[in-house]
Short mmCIF file of C-alpha atoms and ligand atoms in Angstrom, two decimals:
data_model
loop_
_atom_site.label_atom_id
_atom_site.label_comp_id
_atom_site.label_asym_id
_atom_site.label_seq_id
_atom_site.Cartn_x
_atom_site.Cartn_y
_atom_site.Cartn_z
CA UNK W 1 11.12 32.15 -15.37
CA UNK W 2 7.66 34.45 -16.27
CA UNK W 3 4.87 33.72 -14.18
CA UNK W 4 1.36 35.18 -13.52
CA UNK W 5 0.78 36.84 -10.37
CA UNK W 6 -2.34 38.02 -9.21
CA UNK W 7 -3.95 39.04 -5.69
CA UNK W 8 -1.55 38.82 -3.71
CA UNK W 9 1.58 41.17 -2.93
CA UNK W 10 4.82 39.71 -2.49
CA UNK W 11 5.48 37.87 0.77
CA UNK W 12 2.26 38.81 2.07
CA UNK W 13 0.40 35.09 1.51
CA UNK W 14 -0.77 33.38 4.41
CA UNK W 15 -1.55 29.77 3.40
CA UNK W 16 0.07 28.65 0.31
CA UNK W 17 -0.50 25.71 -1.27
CA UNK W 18 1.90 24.18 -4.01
CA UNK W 19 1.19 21.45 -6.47
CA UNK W 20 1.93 20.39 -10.25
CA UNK W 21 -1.56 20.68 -11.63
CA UNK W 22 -3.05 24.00 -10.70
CA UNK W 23 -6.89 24.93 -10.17
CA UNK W 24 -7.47 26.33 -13.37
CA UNK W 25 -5.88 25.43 -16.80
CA UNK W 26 -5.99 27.85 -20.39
CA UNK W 27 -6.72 26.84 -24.17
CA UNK W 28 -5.97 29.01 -26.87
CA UNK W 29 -8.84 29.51 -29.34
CA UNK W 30 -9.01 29.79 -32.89
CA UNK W 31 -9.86 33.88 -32.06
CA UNK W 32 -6.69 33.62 -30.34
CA UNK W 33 -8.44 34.59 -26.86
CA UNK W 34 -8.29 32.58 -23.89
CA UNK W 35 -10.35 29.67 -22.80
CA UNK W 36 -10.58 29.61 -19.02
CA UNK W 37 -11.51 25.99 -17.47
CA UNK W 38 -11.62 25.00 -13.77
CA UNK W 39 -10.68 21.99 -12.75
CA UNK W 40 -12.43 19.61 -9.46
CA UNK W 41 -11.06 17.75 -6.61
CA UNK W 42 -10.17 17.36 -2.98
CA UNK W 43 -7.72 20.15 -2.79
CA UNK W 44 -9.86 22.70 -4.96
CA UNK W 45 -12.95 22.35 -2.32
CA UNK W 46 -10.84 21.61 0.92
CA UNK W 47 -8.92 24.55 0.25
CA UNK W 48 -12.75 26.95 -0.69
CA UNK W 49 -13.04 25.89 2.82
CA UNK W 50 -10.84 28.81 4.69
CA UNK W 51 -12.66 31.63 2.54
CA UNK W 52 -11.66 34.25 0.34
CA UNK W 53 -10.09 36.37 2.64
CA UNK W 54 -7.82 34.09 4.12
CA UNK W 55 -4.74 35.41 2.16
CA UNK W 56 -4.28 32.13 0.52
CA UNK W 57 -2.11 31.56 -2.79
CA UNK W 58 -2.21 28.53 -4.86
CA UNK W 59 1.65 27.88 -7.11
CA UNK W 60 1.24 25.16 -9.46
CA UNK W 61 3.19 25.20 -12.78
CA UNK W 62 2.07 25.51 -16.21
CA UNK W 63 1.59 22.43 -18.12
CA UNK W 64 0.19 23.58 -21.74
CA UNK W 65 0.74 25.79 -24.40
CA UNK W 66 -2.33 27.72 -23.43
CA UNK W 67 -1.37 27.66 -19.89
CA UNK W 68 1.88 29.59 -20.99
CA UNK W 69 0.52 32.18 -23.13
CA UNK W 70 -1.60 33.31 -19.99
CA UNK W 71 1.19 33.60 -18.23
CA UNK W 72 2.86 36.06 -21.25
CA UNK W 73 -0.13 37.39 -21.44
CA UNK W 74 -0.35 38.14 -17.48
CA UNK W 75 -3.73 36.73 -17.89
CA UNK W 76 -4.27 34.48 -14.73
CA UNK W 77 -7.16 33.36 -11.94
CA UNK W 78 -6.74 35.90 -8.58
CA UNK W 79 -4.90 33.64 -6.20
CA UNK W 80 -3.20 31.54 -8.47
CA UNK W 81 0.76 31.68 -9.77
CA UNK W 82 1.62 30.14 -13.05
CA UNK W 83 5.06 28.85 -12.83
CA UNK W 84 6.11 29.42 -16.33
CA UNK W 85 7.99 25.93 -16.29
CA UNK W 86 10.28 25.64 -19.75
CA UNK W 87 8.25 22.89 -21.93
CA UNK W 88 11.14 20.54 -21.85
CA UNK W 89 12.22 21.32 -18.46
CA UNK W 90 8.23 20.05 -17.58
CA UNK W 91 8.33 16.94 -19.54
CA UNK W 92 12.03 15.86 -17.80
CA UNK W 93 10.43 16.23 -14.46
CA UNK W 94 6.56 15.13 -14.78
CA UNK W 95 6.75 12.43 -17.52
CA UNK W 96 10.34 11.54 -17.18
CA UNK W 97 10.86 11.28 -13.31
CA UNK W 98 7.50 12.16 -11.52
CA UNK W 99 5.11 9.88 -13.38
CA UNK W 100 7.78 7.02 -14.94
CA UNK W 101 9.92 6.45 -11.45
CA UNK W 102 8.10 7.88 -8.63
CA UNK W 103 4.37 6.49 -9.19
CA UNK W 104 5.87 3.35 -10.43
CA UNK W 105 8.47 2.96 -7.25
CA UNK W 106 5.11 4.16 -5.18
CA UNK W 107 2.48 1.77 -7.18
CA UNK W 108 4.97 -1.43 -7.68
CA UNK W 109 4.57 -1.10 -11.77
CA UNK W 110 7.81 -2.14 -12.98
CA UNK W 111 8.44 -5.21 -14.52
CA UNK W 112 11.69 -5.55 -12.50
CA UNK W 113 13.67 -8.42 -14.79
CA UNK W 114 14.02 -5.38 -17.06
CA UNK W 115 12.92 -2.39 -15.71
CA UNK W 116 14.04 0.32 -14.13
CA UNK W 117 17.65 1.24 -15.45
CA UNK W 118 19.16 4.18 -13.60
CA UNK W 119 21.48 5.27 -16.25
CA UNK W 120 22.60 8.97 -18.14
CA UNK W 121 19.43 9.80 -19.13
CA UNK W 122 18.04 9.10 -15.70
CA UNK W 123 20.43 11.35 -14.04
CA UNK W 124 19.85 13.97 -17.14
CA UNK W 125 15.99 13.72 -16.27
CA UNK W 126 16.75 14.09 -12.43
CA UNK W 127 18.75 17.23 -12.81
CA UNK W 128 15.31 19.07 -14.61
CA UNK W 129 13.08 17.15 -11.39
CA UNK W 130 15.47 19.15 -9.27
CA UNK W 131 15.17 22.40 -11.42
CA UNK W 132 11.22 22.50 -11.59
CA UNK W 133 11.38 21.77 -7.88
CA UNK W 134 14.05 24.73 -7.00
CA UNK W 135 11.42 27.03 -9.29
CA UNK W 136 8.51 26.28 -6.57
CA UNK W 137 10.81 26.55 -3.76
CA UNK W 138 12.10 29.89 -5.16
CA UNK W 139 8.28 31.51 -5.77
CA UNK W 140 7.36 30.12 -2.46
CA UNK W 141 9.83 31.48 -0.19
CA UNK W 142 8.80 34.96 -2.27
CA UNK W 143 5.10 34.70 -2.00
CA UNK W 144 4.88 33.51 1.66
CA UNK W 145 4.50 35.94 4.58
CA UNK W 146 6.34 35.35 7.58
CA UNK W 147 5.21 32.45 9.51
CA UNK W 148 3.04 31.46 6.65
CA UNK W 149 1.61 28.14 6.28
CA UNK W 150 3.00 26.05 3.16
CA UNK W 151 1.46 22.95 1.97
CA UNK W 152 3.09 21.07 -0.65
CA UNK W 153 1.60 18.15 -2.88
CA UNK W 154 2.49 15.15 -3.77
CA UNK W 155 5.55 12.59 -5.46
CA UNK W 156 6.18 15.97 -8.01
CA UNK W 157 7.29 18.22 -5.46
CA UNK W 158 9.28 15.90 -2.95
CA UNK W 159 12.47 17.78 -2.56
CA UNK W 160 10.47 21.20 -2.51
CA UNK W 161 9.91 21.15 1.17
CA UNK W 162 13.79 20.88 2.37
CA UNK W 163 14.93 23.23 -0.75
CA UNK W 164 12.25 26.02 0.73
CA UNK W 165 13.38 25.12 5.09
CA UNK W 166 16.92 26.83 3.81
CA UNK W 167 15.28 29.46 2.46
CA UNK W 168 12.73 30.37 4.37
CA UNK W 169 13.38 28.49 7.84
CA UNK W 170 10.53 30.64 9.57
CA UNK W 171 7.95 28.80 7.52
CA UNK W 172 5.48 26.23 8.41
CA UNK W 173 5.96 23.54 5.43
CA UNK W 174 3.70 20.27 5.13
CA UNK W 175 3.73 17.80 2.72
CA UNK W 176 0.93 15.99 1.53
CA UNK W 177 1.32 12.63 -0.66
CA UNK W 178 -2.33 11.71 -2.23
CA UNK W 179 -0.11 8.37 -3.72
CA UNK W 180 0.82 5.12 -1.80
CA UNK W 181 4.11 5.35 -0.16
CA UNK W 182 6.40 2.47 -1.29
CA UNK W 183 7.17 -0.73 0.59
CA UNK W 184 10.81 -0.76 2.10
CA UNK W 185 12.98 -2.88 -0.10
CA UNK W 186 10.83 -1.74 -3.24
CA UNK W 187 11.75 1.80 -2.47
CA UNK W 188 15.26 0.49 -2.04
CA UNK W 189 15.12 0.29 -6.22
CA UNK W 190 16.09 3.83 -6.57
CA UNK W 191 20.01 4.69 -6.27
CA UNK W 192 21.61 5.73 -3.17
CA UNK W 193 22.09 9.36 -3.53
CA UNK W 194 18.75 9.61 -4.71
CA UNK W 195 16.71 8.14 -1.96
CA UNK W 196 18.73 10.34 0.26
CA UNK W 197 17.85 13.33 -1.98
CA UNK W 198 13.90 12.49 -1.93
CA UNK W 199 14.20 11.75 2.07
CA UNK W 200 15.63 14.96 2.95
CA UNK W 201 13.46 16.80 0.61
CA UNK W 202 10.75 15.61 2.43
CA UNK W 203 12.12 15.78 6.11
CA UNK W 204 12.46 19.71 5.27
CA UNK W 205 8.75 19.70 6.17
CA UNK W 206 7.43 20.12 9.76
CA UNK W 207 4.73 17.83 8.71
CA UNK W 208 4.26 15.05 6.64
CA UNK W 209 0.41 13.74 5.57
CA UNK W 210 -0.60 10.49 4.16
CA UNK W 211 -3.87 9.04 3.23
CA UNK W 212 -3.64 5.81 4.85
CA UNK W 213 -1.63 4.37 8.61
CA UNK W 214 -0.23 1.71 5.73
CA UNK W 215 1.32 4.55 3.66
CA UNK W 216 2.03 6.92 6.54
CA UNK W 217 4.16 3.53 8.27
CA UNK W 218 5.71 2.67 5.08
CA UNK W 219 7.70 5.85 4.50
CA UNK W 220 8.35 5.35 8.10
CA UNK W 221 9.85 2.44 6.92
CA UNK W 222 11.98 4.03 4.47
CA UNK W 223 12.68 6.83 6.72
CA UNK W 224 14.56 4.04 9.15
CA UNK W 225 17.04 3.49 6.85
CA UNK W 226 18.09 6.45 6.43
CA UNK W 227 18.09 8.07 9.70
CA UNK W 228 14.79 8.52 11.00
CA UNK W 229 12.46 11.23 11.00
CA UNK W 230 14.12 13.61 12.84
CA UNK W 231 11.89 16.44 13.98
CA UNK W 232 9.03 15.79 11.29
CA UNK W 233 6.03 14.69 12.50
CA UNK W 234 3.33 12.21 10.78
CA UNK W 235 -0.25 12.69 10.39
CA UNK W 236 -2.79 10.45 8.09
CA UNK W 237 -5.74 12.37 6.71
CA UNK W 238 -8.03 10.12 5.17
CA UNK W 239 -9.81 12.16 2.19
CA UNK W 240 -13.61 11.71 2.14
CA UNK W 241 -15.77 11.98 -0.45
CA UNK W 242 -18.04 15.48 -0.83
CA UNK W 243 -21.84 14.23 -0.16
CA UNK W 244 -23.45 17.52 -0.24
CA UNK W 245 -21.74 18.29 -3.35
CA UNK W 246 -22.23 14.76 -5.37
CA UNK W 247 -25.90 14.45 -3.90
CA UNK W 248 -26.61 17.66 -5.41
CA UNK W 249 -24.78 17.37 -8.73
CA UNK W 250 -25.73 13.53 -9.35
CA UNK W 251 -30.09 14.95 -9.68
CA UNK W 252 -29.17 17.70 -12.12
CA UNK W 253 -30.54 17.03 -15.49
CA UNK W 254 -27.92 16.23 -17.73
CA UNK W 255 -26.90 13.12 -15.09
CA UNK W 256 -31.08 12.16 -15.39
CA UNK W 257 -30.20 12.32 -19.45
CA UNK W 258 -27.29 10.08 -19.46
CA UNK W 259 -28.84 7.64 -17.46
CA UNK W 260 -31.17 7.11 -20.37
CA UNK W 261 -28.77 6.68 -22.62
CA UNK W 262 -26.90 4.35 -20.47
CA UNK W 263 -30.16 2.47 -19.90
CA UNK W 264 -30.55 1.91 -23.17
CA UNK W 265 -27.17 1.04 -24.26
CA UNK W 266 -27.09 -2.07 -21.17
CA UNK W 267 -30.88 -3.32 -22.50
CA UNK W 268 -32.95 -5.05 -21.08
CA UNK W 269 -34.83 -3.77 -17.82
CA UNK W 270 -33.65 -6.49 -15.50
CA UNK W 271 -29.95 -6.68 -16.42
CA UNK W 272 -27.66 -6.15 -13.59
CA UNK W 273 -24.84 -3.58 -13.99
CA UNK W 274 -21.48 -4.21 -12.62
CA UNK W 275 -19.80 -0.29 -12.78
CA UNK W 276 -16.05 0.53 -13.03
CA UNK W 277 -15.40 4.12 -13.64
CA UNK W 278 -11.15 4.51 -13.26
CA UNK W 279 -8.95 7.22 -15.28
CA UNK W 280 -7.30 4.55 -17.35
CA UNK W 281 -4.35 4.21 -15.32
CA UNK W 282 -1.25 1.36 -15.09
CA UNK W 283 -2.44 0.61 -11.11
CA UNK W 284 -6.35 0.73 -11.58
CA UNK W 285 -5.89 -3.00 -13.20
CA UNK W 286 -8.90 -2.62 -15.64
CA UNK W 287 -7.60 -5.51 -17.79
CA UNK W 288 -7.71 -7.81 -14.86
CA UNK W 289 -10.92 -6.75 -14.08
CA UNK W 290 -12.16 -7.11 -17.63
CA UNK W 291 -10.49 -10.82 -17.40
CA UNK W 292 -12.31 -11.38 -13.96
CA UNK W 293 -15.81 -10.56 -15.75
CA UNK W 294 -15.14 -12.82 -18.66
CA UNK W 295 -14.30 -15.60 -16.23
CA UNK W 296 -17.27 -15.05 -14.73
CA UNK W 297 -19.13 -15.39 -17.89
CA UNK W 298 -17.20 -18.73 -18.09
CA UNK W 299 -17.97 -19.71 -14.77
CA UNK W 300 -21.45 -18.65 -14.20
CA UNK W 301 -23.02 -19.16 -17.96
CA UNK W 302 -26.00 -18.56 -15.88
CA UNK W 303 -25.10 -14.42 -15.88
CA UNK W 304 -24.61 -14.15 -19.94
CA UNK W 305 -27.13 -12.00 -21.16
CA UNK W 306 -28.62 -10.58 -17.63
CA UNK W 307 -25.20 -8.67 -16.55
CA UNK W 308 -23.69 -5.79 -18.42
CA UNK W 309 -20.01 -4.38 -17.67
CA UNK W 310 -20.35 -0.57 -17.59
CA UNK W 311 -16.42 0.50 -17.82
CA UNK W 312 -15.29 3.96 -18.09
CA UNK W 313 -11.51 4.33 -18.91
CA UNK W 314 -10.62 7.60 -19.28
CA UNK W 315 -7.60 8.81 -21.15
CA UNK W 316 -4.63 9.59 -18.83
CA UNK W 317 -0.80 10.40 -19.14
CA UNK W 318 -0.95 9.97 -23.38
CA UNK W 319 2.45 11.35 -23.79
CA UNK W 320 3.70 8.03 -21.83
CA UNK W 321 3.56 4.74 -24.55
CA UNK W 322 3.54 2.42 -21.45
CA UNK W 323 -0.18 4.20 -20.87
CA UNK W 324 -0.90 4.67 -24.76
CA UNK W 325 -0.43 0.80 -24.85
CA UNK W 326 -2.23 -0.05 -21.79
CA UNK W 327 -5.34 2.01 -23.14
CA UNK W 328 -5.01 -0.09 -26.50
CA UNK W 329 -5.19 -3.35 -24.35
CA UNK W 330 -8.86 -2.03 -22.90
CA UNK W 331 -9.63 -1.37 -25.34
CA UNK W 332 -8.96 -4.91 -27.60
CA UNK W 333 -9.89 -6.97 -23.85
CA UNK W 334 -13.41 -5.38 -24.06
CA UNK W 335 -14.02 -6.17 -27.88
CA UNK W 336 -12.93 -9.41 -27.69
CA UNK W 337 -15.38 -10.09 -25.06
CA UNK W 338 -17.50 -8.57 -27.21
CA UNK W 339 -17.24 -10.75 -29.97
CA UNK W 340 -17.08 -13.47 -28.16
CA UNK W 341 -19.98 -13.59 -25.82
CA UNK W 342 -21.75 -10.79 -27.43
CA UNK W 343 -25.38 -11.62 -29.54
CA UNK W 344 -27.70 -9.52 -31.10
CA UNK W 345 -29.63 -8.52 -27.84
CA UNK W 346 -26.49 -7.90 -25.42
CA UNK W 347 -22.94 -6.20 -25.03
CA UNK W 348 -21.46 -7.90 -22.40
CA UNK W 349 -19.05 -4.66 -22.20
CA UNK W 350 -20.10 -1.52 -22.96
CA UNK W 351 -16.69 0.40 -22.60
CA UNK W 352 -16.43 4.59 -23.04
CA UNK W 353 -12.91 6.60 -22.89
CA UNK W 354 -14.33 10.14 -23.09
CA UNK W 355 -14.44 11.66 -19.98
CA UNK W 356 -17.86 12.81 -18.99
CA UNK W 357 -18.73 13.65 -15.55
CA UNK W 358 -21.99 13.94 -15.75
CA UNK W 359 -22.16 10.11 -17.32
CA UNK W 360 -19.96 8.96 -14.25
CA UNK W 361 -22.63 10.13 -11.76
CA UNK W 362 -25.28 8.24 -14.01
CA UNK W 363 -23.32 4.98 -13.85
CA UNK W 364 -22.95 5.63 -10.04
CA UNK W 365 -26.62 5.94 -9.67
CA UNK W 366 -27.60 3.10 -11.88
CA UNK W 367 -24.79 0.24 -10.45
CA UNK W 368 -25.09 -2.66 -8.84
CA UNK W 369 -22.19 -3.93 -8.69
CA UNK W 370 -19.23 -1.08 -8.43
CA UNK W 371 -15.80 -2.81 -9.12
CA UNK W 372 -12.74 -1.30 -7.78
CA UNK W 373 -9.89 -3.34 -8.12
CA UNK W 374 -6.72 -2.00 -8.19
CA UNK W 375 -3.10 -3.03 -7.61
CA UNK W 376 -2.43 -0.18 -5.62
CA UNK W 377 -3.81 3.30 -4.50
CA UNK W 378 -3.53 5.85 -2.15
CA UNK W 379 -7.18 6.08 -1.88
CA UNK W 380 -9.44 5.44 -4.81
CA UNK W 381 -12.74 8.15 -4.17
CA UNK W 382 -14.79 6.23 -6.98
CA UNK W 383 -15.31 3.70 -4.18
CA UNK W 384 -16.34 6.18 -1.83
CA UNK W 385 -18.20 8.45 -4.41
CA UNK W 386 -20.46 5.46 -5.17
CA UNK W 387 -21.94 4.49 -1.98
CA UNK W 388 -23.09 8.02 -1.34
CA UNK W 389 -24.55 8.43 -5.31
CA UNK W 390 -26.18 4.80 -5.64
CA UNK W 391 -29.75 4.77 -5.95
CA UNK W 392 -30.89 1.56 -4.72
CA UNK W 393 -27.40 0.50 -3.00
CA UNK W 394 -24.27 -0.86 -4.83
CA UNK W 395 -22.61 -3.81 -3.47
CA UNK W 396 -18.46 -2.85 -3.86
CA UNK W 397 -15.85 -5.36 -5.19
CA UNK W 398 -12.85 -3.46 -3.70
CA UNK W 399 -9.24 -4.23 -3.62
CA UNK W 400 -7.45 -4.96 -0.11
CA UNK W 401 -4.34 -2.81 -2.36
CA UNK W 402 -6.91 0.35 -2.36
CA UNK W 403 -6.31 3.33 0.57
CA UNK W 404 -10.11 2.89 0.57
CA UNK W 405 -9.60 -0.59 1.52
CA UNK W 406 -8.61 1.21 5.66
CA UNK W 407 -11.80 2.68 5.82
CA UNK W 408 -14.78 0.32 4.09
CA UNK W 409 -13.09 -3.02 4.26
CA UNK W 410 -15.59 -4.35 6.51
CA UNK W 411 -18.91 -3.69 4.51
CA UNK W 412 -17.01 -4.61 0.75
CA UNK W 413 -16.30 -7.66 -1.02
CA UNK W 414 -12.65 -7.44 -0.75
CA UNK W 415 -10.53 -8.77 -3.68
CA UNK W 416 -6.73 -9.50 -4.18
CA UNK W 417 -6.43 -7.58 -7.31
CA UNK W 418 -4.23 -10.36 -9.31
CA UNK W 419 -6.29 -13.21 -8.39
CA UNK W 420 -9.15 -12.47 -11.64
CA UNK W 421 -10.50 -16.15 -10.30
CA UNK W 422 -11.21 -14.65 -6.34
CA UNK W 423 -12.31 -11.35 -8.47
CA UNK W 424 -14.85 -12.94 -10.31
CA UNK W 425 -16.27 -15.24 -7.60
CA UNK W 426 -16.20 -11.63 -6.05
CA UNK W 427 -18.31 -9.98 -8.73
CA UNK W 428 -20.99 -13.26 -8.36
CA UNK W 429 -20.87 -12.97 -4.89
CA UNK W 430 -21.60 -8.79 -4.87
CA UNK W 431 -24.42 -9.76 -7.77
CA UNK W 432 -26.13 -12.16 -5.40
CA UNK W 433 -26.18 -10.07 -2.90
CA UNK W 434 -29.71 -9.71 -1.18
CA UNK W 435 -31.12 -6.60 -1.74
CA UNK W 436 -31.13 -5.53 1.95
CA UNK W 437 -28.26 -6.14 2.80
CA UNK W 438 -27.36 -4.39 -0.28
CA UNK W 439 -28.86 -1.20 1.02
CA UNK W 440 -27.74 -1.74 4.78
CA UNK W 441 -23.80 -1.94 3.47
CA UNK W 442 -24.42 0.70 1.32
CA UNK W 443 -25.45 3.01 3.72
CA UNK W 444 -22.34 2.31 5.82
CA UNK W 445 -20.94 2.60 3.29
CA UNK W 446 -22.15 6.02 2.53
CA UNK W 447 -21.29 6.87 6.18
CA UNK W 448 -17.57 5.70 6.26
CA UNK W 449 -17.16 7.45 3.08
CA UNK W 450 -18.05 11.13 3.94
CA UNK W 451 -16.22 11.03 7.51
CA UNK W 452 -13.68 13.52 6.22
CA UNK W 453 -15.12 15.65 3.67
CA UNK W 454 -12.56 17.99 1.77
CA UNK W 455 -13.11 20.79 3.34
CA UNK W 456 -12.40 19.61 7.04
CA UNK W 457 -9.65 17.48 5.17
CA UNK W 458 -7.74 20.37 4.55
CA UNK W 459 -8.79 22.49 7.49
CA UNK W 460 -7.08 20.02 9.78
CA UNK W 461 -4.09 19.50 7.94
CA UNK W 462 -3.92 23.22 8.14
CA UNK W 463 -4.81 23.28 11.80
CA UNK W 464 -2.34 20.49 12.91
CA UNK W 465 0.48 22.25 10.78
CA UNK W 466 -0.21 25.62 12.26
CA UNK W 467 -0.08 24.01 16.21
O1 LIG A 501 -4.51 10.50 -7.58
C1 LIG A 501 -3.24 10.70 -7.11
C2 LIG A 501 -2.63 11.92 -7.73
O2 LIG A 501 -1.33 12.02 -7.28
C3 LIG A 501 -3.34 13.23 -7.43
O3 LIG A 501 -2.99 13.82 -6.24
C4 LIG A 501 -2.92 14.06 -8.57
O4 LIG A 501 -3.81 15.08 -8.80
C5 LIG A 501 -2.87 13.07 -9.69
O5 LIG A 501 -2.58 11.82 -9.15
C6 LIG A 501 -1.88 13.46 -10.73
O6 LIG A 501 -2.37 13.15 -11.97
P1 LIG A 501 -1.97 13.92 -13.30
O7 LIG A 501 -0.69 13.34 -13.72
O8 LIG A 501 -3.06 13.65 -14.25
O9 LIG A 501 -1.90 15.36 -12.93
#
């Protein structure tokens, strides 16, 4: 396999971190050059935390037709290698295992009297989830220097960490799941030889990180059954949102522009906004929370007209029909809500799929009400982002399912995610709430929120790996 290679000579990285979607990500223009776009997160800042000159290396695979013609072209970001992945190879392993068993075993999503069904074209799939593994292995055991510092992310790359210990056995490998871990006997689902393929994957590290105690003990859990851990050692590394970063970016002018618009589109100057802002995801549970609004409507008459539901679903995992279908149910939920409730003054649901960051930060700032609800999640930073972005103070309807759930339990309104009846009282509850006491959770809020910024995220993972 072809890959981009830039910076950094061979076996002479010093921290290398591994994961599906890379930092940066090509289009093809019409000109037939190359569009260059960068993409956000925890791992892109944590890791601008050890410098420039740290000898770091970022391996990620490509995952578009753009990103592969960089990689012919040798066109590629210093400190980044393109795996060039074969298409079909890709879609085995991310759609077909990854993001169809392994976030569903993780996030409980399968409707079990039918689904899942290990059969041939499961093991077919499995064989290209061990290929695109063995490919990062391979390019890190070349890339790293000795002694070198690996960190490996997420449910994509589970078995890369024992593949790369029989390469490389001098290495420091970690492994870092940003998912849930799942419960015992739900994990128990996949087949025998499979389980003990993903548990020795993982095992290969030196160091295994989780975002919660509940998902760090749960692959404990799992790890019981089939041994123990062995020499591997556990750490949880709860990812904080980036207040200097978000306080900054949510005042720049095209944020102050969108919150016209979205002024505008709710009406009305005292309507109260309840705020959902989710990639539109099987375990973020935006129908039930469009349900739990409309029951509130039925409940509380009293709300119709003087509450608007602000919901951003953006689009996520379209080559999967499960999530194609899921989007179209939003979608239909929030105009039949529409139609119902709706008159000419008021949309009880004003609902946007185009992702727009900028708009995000606007509905952050404007909320009163920020609903996150889902039915499981290894964090969820929209309920930390919004604390530390809210203008006035946001009361939080959050799931007791949500990572985030560990850390600002105490000053949310905490929901079971399939009870829409306890998630509307919820929402009346959070709408009631007095102003200062608004403000005073919201500032603890704030606080809980930014304990573990990115960059000291990843600087202790690094630290604790390296000890
Ligand atoms: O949010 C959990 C997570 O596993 C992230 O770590 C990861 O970036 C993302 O999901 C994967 O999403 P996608 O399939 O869009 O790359």
């Amino acid at each position: 396999m072809a890959s981009t290679h830039v910076a950094s000579a061979h076996g002479a990285a010093q921290v290398l971190v591994a994961s599906n979607r890379g930092p940066v990500s090509y289009e093809v223009q019409e000109d037939g050059s190359l569009r260059t776009k960068r993409g956000g997160g925890g791992l892109v800042s944590g890791l601008s935390a050890i410098g420039p000159d740290a000898g770091a290396l970022w391996v990620c695979s490509t995952l578009s037709d753009g990103d592969r013609e960089a990689v012919r072209r040798g066109e590629g970001e210093s400190g980044v290698r393109m795996l060039d992945i074969p298409a079909d190879v890709h879609a085995d392993a991310y759609n077909g295992i990854a993001n169809s068993v392994l976030w569903f075993v993780h996030h409980m999503l399968y409707q079990t009297p039918l689904e899942p069904v290990f059969d041939a074209e499961f093991q077919r799939r499995w064989a290209s989830y061990e290929t695109y593994n063995r490919a990062f292995a391979e390019a890190l055991a070349e890339e790293a220097a000795a002694g070198a510092a690996v960190l490996v992310q997420d449910y994509h790359l589970c078995l890369v960490p024992g593949m790369l210990r029989e390469q490389r056995p001098d290495l420091r490998i970690g492994h870092f799941s940003h998912t849930p871990w799942a419960p015992v006997d739900y994990f128990r689902m996949l087949p025998d030889d499979i389980r003990s393929q993903l548990m020795s994957g993982m095992l290969g590290a030196d160091r295994l990180g989780f975002l919660t105690r509940r998902w760090a003990d749960a692959f404990t859990a799992c790890c019981a059954e089939q041994g123990g851990l062995g020499g591997t050692e556990i750490g949880v590394h709860g990812l904080g949102a980036d207040a200097d970063f978000l306080r900054k970016r949510s005042h720049e002018r095209d944020v102050e522009e969108r919150m016209t618009a979205l002024r505008e589109e709710i009406g009305g100057p005292d309507r109260k906004t309840i705020v959902r802002v989710d990639r539109t995801e099987l375990s973020k549970n935006i129908v039930r929370g469009l349900l739990a609004y409309r029951q509130l409507l039925d409940d509380r008459p009293e709300w119709r007209e003087r509450v608007v539901h602000v919901a951003f679903a953006y689009p996520s995992r379209q080559d999967l029909a499960v999530y194609r279908d899921y989007t179209a149910e939003v979608q239909r939920l929030a105009e039949e809500i529409n139609s119902s409730y709706g008159t000419p003054g008021w949309t009880p649901v004003v609902l946007h799929v185009k992702d727009d960051f900028a708009r995000s930060l606007a509905a952050y700032r404007l909320a009163d009400v920020a609903l996150v609800n889902p039915i499981r999640d290894g964090m969820n930073l929209v309920a930390k982002e919004v604390p530390v972005v809210s203008d006035e103070g946001c009361a939080l309807v959050l799931s007791r399912e949500a990572g985030a759930y560990e850390e600002l339990g105490e000053d949310a309104i905490v929901v079971n995610p399939y009870d829409v009846l306890d998630t509307a009282r919820a929402l009346h509850e959070a709408l009631t709430l007095p102003p200062h006491e608004r403000a005073e959770r919201t500032k603890r809020l704030a606080a809980a929120a930014t304990a573990l910024p990115p960059g000291q995220w990843f600087m202790e993972q690094l630290r604790a790996l390296r000890a």
